[in-house]
């Protein structure tokens, strides 16, 4: 009998999930192709039918006029970062960074307060510099798609007198170009967290420092944006001298896994199954298709249900209007390889570099002769402040602190889940003040001495 790699390692239920997964992907790809060739009136017809269904199911309460509804509609319909900033009266700058391996990364900058414009764009403002970086499957829009300016961290920081920069990962909406490969080629998408750490983060930081003439900047990362900084700071000792404080929001390093046990077990057993499901380019590229044919509250409900199933996130701290507005800007392109990398990290319970060898767990002995290189995160010198939700299934704070240097400070946010830290109803009260406090403490570039860990 020929050797089948998965045979014997998966249960009947896991095989069922595998088969259903393949069927779902096939159906989705067929729908995507069909919709691609449909004329706009037919797509509009599907959208209108979903609206009628929503109203029949009693969803009209969302449509009642209110100030938040008005703001939500504006954000929902904003096409890009610039239009999102314009809603709240902010001007912005666009910059492009060429990484050492040939990717062009889009950077966004907020140099001046609401209603003002920089007199000399692209030059130093003399203000302290803050750099914000998004999470997995996101882009810089997630920071500015809030229904109130006082809950949007970048806007608050601008008003506090900071020169604010927002980064974008290679491959996403604002960084989908390379001087070597086209996005239609698999080689373009051949990147993981390793590449973000070796190139994207240090190259973006150096560009910002060169432009602003600042000696250091403060780094704020959300979710994978924090993982990329953990990785980059750990392998670039000189980068620690350029970052005066690293604030990690909903920090990600080695999450335990998914709340859906079958999917969690299947992906941990064979992370490279993701390549069979989604190929070797971008993942979930059909998300924009579903968004175009579904009425926004129905699309938001679909996202809510997916987050509940995968991560057990109930999203009680995010208002319905905020969800409808923000979910329209939630997704951006990412490589399948970067998601495979996360499942490798979950499987091995260690924050390590991408494992090219991929040895099945069943043949690994208790004393292994091989394991992928780990990011040496205990070597980070930059002061670290963690802001984590105690209801966030992706954050194991004790395990994380054990892998970080002794000067790390951890602050718990009661009842907060992962996305709540970005879009929660009370982030202006529960989250942003902690960020401002940490920035003021460290923005002069001083190093914290002997700061103990706290939870």
PDB file of C-alpha atoms in Angstrom, residues 59-237:
ATOM      1  CA  UNK A  59     -32.670  44.230  11.573  1.00  0.00           C
ATOM      2  CA  UNK A  60     -34.169  47.684  11.013  1.00  0.00           C
ATOM      3  CA  UNK A  61     -32.967  48.993  14.410  1.00  0.00           C
ATOM      4  CA  UNK A  62     -29.489  49.425  12.932  1.00  0.00           C
ATOM      5  CA  UNK A  63     -30.896  51.806  10.303  1.00  0.00           C
ATOM      6  CA  UNK A  64     -32.314  54.319  12.797  1.00  0.00           C
ATOM      7  CA  UNK A  65     -30.647  57.739  12.361  1.00  0.00           C
ATOM      8  CA  UNK A  66     -28.011  58.673  14.947  1.00  0.00           C
ATOM      9  CA  UNK A  67     -24.660  60.415  15.110  1.00  0.00           C
ATOM     10  CA  UNK A  68     -22.837  57.075  15.309  1.00  0.00           C
ATOM     11  CA  UNK A  69     -24.857  55.739  12.365  1.00  0.00           C
ATOM     12  CA  UNK A  70     -23.827  58.757  10.280  1.00  0.00           C
ATOM     13  CA  UNK A  71     -20.156  58.303  11.177  1.00  0.00           C
ATOM     14  CA  UNK A  72     -20.397  54.554  10.571  1.00  0.00           C
ATOM     15  CA  UNK A  73     -21.806  55.105   7.072  1.00  0.00           C
ATOM     16  CA  UNK A  74     -18.995  57.521   6.207  1.00  0.00           C
ATOM     17  CA  UNK A  75     -16.318  55.094   7.360  1.00  0.00           C
ATOM     18  CA  UNK A  76     -18.009  52.157   5.663  1.00  0.00           C
ATOM     19  CA  UNK A  77     -17.958  53.972   2.324  1.00  0.00           C
ATOM     20  CA  UNK A  78     -14.440  55.433   2.612  1.00  0.00           C
ATOM     21  CA  UNK A  79     -12.237  53.915  -0.081  1.00  0.00           C
ATOM     22  CA  UNK A  80      -8.820  54.298   1.472  1.00  0.00           C
ATOM     23  CA  UNK A  81      -6.653  55.654   4.285  1.00  0.00           C
ATOM     24  CA  UNK A  82      -6.838  59.218   3.009  1.00  0.00           C
ATOM     25  CA  UNK A  83     -10.627  59.320   2.941  1.00  0.00           C
ATOM     26  CA  UNK A  84     -10.799  57.822   6.444  1.00  0.00           C
ATOM     27  CA  UNK A  85      -8.531  60.580   7.758  1.00  0.00           C
ATOM     28  CA  UNK A  86     -10.531  63.227   5.901  1.00  0.00           C
ATOM     29  CA  UNK A  87     -13.722  62.240   7.736  1.00  0.00           C
ATOM     30  CA  UNK A  88     -12.197  63.558  10.955  1.00  0.00           C
ATOM     31  CA  UNK A  89     -10.371  66.501   9.361  1.00  0.00           C
ATOM     32  CA  UNK A  90      -6.816  65.149   9.199  1.00  0.00           C
ATOM     33  CA  UNK A  91      -4.395  65.550   6.313  1.00  0.00           C
ATOM     34  CA  UNK A  92      -1.851  62.822   5.608  1.00  0.00           C
ATOM     35  CA  UNK A  93       1.294  62.022   3.676  1.00  0.00           C
ATOM     36  CA  UNK A  94       2.140  58.938   1.624  1.00  0.00           C
ATOM     37  CA  UNK A  95       5.665  57.526   1.597  1.00  0.00           C
ATOM     38  CA  UNK A  96       7.231  54.473  -0.063  1.00  0.00           C
ATOM     39  CA  UNK A  97      10.052  52.363   1.382  1.00  0.00           C
ATOM     40  CA  UNK A  98      12.167  50.023  -0.732  1.00  0.00           C
ATOM     41  CA  UNK A  99      13.240  47.057   1.392  1.00  0.00           C
ATOM     42  CA  UNK A 100      16.641  45.494   0.944  1.00  0.00           C
ATOM     43  CA  UNK A 101      15.028  42.491  -0.771  1.00  0.00           C
ATOM     44  CA  UNK A 102      13.035  44.598  -3.244  1.00  0.00           C
ATOM     45  CA  UNK A 103       9.508  45.107  -1.835  1.00  0.00           C
ATOM     46  CA  UNK A 104       7.867  48.534  -1.939  1.00  0.00           C
ATOM     47  CA  UNK A 105       6.096  49.307   1.326  1.00  0.00           C
ATOM     48  CA  UNK A 106       3.514  52.053   1.713  1.00  0.00           C
ATOM     49  CA  UNK A 107       3.834  54.263   4.785  1.00  0.00           C
ATOM     50  CA  UNK A 108       1.226  56.759   5.959  1.00  0.00           C
ATOM     51  CA  UNK A 109       2.054  59.812   8.043  1.00  0.00           C
ATOM     52  CA  UNK A 110      -0.071  62.170  10.137  1.00  0.00           C
ATOM     53  CA  UNK A 111       2.219  65.164  10.721  1.00  0.00           C
ATOM     54  CA  UNK A 112      -0.269  67.772  11.948  1.00  0.00           C
ATOM     55  CA  UNK A 113      -3.390  68.249  14.043  1.00  0.00           C
ATOM     56  CA  UNK A 114      -6.966  68.230  12.736  1.00  0.00           C
ATOM     57  CA  UNK A 115      -7.690  71.090  10.369  1.00  0.00           C
ATOM     58  CA  UNK A 116      -3.999  71.817   9.827  1.00  0.00           C
ATOM     59  CA  UNK A 117      -1.556  70.966   7.041  1.00  0.00           C
ATOM     60  CA  UNK A 118       2.181  70.551   7.188  1.00  0.00           C
ATOM     61  CA  UNK A 119       3.975  73.518   5.651  1.00  0.00           C
ATOM     62  CA  UNK A 120       6.843  71.311   4.460  1.00  0.00           C
ATOM     63  CA  UNK A 121       5.620  67.779   3.663  1.00  0.00           C
ATOM     64  CA  UNK A 122       8.181  65.020   3.777  1.00  0.00           C
ATOM     65  CA  UNK A 123      10.486  66.844   6.187  1.00  0.00           C
ATOM     66  CA  UNK A 124      11.184  66.882   9.908  1.00  0.00           C
ATOM     67  CA  UNK A 125       8.520  68.375  12.182  1.00  0.00           C
ATOM     68  CA  UNK A 126      10.762  68.368  15.256  1.00  0.00           C
ATOM     69  CA  UNK A 127       8.106  66.369  17.132  1.00  0.00           C
ATOM     70  CA  UNK A 128       8.666  63.017  18.864  1.00  0.00           C
ATOM     71  CA  UNK A 129       7.996  60.188  16.402  1.00  0.00           C
ATOM     72  CA  UNK A 130       5.592  57.275  16.891  1.00  0.00           C
ATOM     73  CA  UNK A 131       5.302  54.308  14.520  1.00  0.00           C
ATOM     74  CA  UNK A 132       2.178  52.083  14.512  1.00  0.00           C
ATOM     75  CA  UNK A 133       2.010  48.672  12.848  1.00  0.00           C
ATOM     76  CA  UNK A 134      -1.098  46.582  12.133  1.00  0.00           C
ATOM     77  CA  UNK A 135      -1.830  42.866  12.615  1.00  0.00           C
ATOM     78  CA  UNK A 136      -2.283  39.822  10.385  1.00  0.00           C
ATOM     79  CA  UNK A 137      -4.608  40.234   7.374  1.00  0.00           C
ATOM     80  CA  UNK A 138      -4.787  43.991   8.011  1.00  0.00           C
ATOM     81  CA  UNK A 139      -3.409  47.313   6.784  1.00  0.00           C
ATOM     82  CA  UNK A 140      -2.975  50.810   8.211  1.00  0.00           C
ATOM     83  CA  UNK A 141      -6.703  51.589   7.828  1.00  0.00           C
ATOM     84  CA  UNK A 142      -7.576  49.561  10.953  1.00  0.00           C
ATOM     85  CA  UNK A 143      -6.121  52.340  13.148  1.00  0.00           C
ATOM     86  CA  UNK A 144      -8.299  55.138  11.730  1.00  0.00           C
ATOM     87  CA  UNK A 145     -11.669  53.499  10.969  1.00  0.00           C
ATOM     88  CA  UNK A 146     -13.289  54.445  14.272  1.00  0.00           C
ATOM     89  CA  UNK A 147     -16.587  56.280  14.555  1.00  0.00           C
ATOM     90  CA  UNK A 148     -15.119  58.826  17.014  1.00  0.00           C
ATOM     91  CA  UNK A 149     -11.766  60.565  16.607  1.00  0.00           C
ATOM     92  CA  UNK A 150     -11.106  60.470  20.357  1.00  0.00           C
ATOM     93  CA  UNK A 151     -11.085  56.648  20.224  1.00  0.00           C
ATOM     94  CA  UNK A 152      -8.633  56.469  17.296  1.00  0.00           C
ATOM     95  CA  UNK A 153      -5.121  56.150  18.723  1.00  0.00           C
ATOM     96  CA  UNK A 154      -3.283  57.856  15.805  1.00  0.00           C
ATOM     97  CA  UNK A 155      -5.536  60.925  15.970  1.00  0.00           C
ATOM     98  CA  UNK A 156      -5.143  61.192  19.748  1.00  0.00           C
ATOM     99  CA  UNK A 157      -1.356  60.969  19.418  1.00  0.00           C
ATOM    100  CA  UNK A 158      -1.310  63.691  16.748  1.00  0.00           C
ATOM    101  CA  UNK A 159      -3.294  65.973  19.033  1.00  0.00           C
ATOM    102  CA  UNK A 160      -0.825  65.161  21.822  1.00  0.00           C
ATOM    103  CA  UNK A 161       1.991  66.546  19.682  1.00  0.00           C
ATOM    104  CA  UNK A 162       3.454  63.436  18.055  1.00  0.00           C
ATOM    105  CA  UNK A 163       4.588  62.889  14.474  1.00  0.00           C
ATOM    106  CA  UNK A 164       2.618  59.705  13.706  1.00  0.00           C
ATOM    107  CA  UNK A 165       3.604  57.090  11.110  1.00  0.00           C
ATOM    108  CA  UNK A 166       1.682  53.950  10.152  1.00  0.00           C
ATOM    109  CA  UNK A 167       3.272  50.977   8.423  1.00  0.00           C
ATOM    110  CA  UNK A 168       2.057  48.310   6.001  1.00  0.00           C
ATOM    111  CA  UNK A 169       3.308  44.762   5.470  1.00  0.00           C
ATOM    112  CA  UNK A 170       4.508  43.564   2.104  1.00  0.00           C
ATOM    113  CA  UNK A 171       1.649  42.194   0.018  1.00  0.00           C
ATOM    114  CA  UNK A 172      -1.186  44.171   1.574  1.00  0.00           C
ATOM    115  CA  UNK A 173      -3.359  46.855  -0.022  1.00  0.00           C
ATOM    116  CA  UNK A 174      -0.659  49.533   0.174  1.00  0.00           C
ATOM    117  CA  UNK A 175       2.426  47.362  -0.394  1.00  0.00           C
ATOM    118  CA  UNK A 176       1.486  45.087  -3.275  1.00  0.00           C
ATOM    119  CA  UNK A 177       4.576  45.694  -5.392  1.00  0.00           C
ATOM    120  CA  UNK A 178       8.117  44.377  -5.741  1.00  0.00           C
ATOM    121  CA  UNK A 179      10.933  45.267  -8.133  1.00  0.00           C
ATOM    122  CA  UNK A 180      11.622  41.564  -8.627  1.00  0.00           C
ATOM    123  CA  UNK A 181       8.243  39.792  -8.848  1.00  0.00           C
ATOM    124  CA  UNK A 182       4.627  40.462  -9.819  1.00  0.00           C
ATOM    125  CA  UNK A 183       1.799  39.746  -7.322  1.00  0.00           C
ATOM    126  CA  UNK A 184       0.529  37.214  -9.870  1.00  0.00           C
ATOM    127  CA  UNK A 185       3.643  35.103  -9.211  1.00  0.00           C
ATOM    128  CA  UNK A 186       3.890  32.675  -6.285  1.00  0.00           C
ATOM    129  CA  UNK A 187       7.433  33.945  -5.632  1.00  0.00           C
ATOM    130  CA  UNK A 188       6.030  37.360  -4.660  1.00  0.00           C
ATOM    131  CA  UNK A 189       4.091  35.705  -1.806  1.00  0.00           C
ATOM    132  CA  UNK A 190       6.990  33.588  -0.559  1.00  0.00           C
ATOM    133  CA  UNK A 191       7.368  35.403   2.766  1.00  0.00           C
ATOM    134  CA  UNK A 192       6.660  34.830   6.455  1.00  0.00           C
ATOM    135  CA  UNK A 193       7.243  36.591   9.789  1.00  0.00           C
ATOM    136  CA  UNK A 194      10.974  36.096   9.176  1.00  0.00           C
ATOM    137  CA  UNK A 195      10.901  38.510   6.248  1.00  0.00           C
ATOM    138  CA  UNK A 196       8.932  41.118   8.204  1.00  0.00           C
ATOM    139  CA  UNK A 197      11.570  40.922  10.930  1.00  0.00           C
ATOM    140  CA  UNK A 198      14.665  40.899   8.696  1.00  0.00           C
ATOM    141  CA  UNK A 199      13.473  43.614   6.300  1.00  0.00           C
ATOM    142  CA  UNK A 200      10.073  45.319   6.625  1.00  0.00           C
ATOM    143  CA  UNK A 201      10.286  46.583  10.217  1.00  0.00           C
ATOM    144  CA  UNK A 202      13.966  47.691  10.320  1.00  0.00           C
ATOM    145  CA  UNK A 203      13.841  49.212   6.820  1.00  0.00           C
ATOM    146  CA  UNK A 204      10.642  51.158   7.582  1.00  0.00           C
ATOM    147  CA  UNK A 205      12.059  52.425  10.884  1.00  0.00           C
ATOM    148  CA  UNK A 206      15.289  53.554   9.230  1.00  0.00           C
ATOM    149  CA  UNK A 207      13.340  55.406   6.511  1.00  0.00           C
ATOM    150  CA  UNK A 208      11.251  57.213   9.131  1.00  0.00           C
ATOM    151  CA  UNK A 209      14.290  58.218  11.176  1.00  0.00           C
ATOM    152  CA  UNK A 210      16.085  59.449   8.055  1.00  0.00           C
ATOM    153  CA  UNK A 211      13.048  61.535   7.047  1.00  0.00           C
ATOM    154  CA  UNK A 212      12.289  63.008  10.463  1.00  0.00           C
ATOM    155  CA  UNK A 213      15.955  63.441  11.522  1.00  0.00           C
ATOM    156  CA  UNK A 214      14.945  61.895  14.865  1.00  0.00           C
ATOM    157  CA  UNK A 215      17.409  59.727  16.803  1.00  0.00           C
ATOM    158  CA  UNK A 216      14.752  57.308  18.050  1.00  0.00           C
ATOM    159  CA  UNK A 217      11.054  56.556  17.676  1.00  0.00           C
ATOM    160  CA  UNK A 218       8.393  54.804  19.725  1.00  0.00           C
ATOM    161  CA  UNK A 219       6.887  51.608  18.299  1.00  0.00           C
ATOM    162  CA  UNK A 220       3.263  50.523  18.829  1.00  0.00           C
ATOM    163  CA  UNK A 221       2.283  47.154  17.406  1.00  0.00           C
ATOM    164  CA  UNK A 222      -1.081  45.435  17.360  1.00  0.00           C
ATOM    165  CA  UNK A 223      -1.223  41.611  17.397  1.00  0.00           C
ATOM    166  CA  UNK A 224       1.120  40.355  14.654  1.00  0.00           C
ATOM    167  CA  UNK A 225       2.482  43.902  14.474  1.00  0.00           C
ATOM    168  CA  UNK A 226       3.840  43.240  17.965  1.00  0.00           C
ATOM    169  CA  UNK A 227       5.181  39.802  16.960  1.00  0.00           C
ATOM    170  CA  UNK A 228       7.093  41.417  14.107  1.00  0.00           C
ATOM    171  CA  UNK A 229       8.714  43.845  16.551  1.00  0.00           C
ATOM    172  CA  UNK A 230       9.547  41.075  19.050  1.00  0.00           C
ATOM    173  CA  UNK A 231      11.246  39.233  16.199  1.00  0.00           C
ATOM    174  CA  UNK A 232      12.990  42.267  14.666  1.00  0.00           C
ATOM    175  CA  UNK A 233      14.338  43.642  17.940  1.00  0.00           C
ATOM    176  CA  UNK A 234      15.597  40.199  18.948  1.00  0.00           C
ATOM    177  CA  UNK A 235      17.694  39.657  15.795  1.00  0.00           C
ATOM    178  CA  UNK A 236      18.847  43.254  15.170  1.00  0.00           C
ATOM    179  CA  UNK A 237      20.735  44.460  18.275  1.00  0.00           C
TER     180      UNK A 237
END
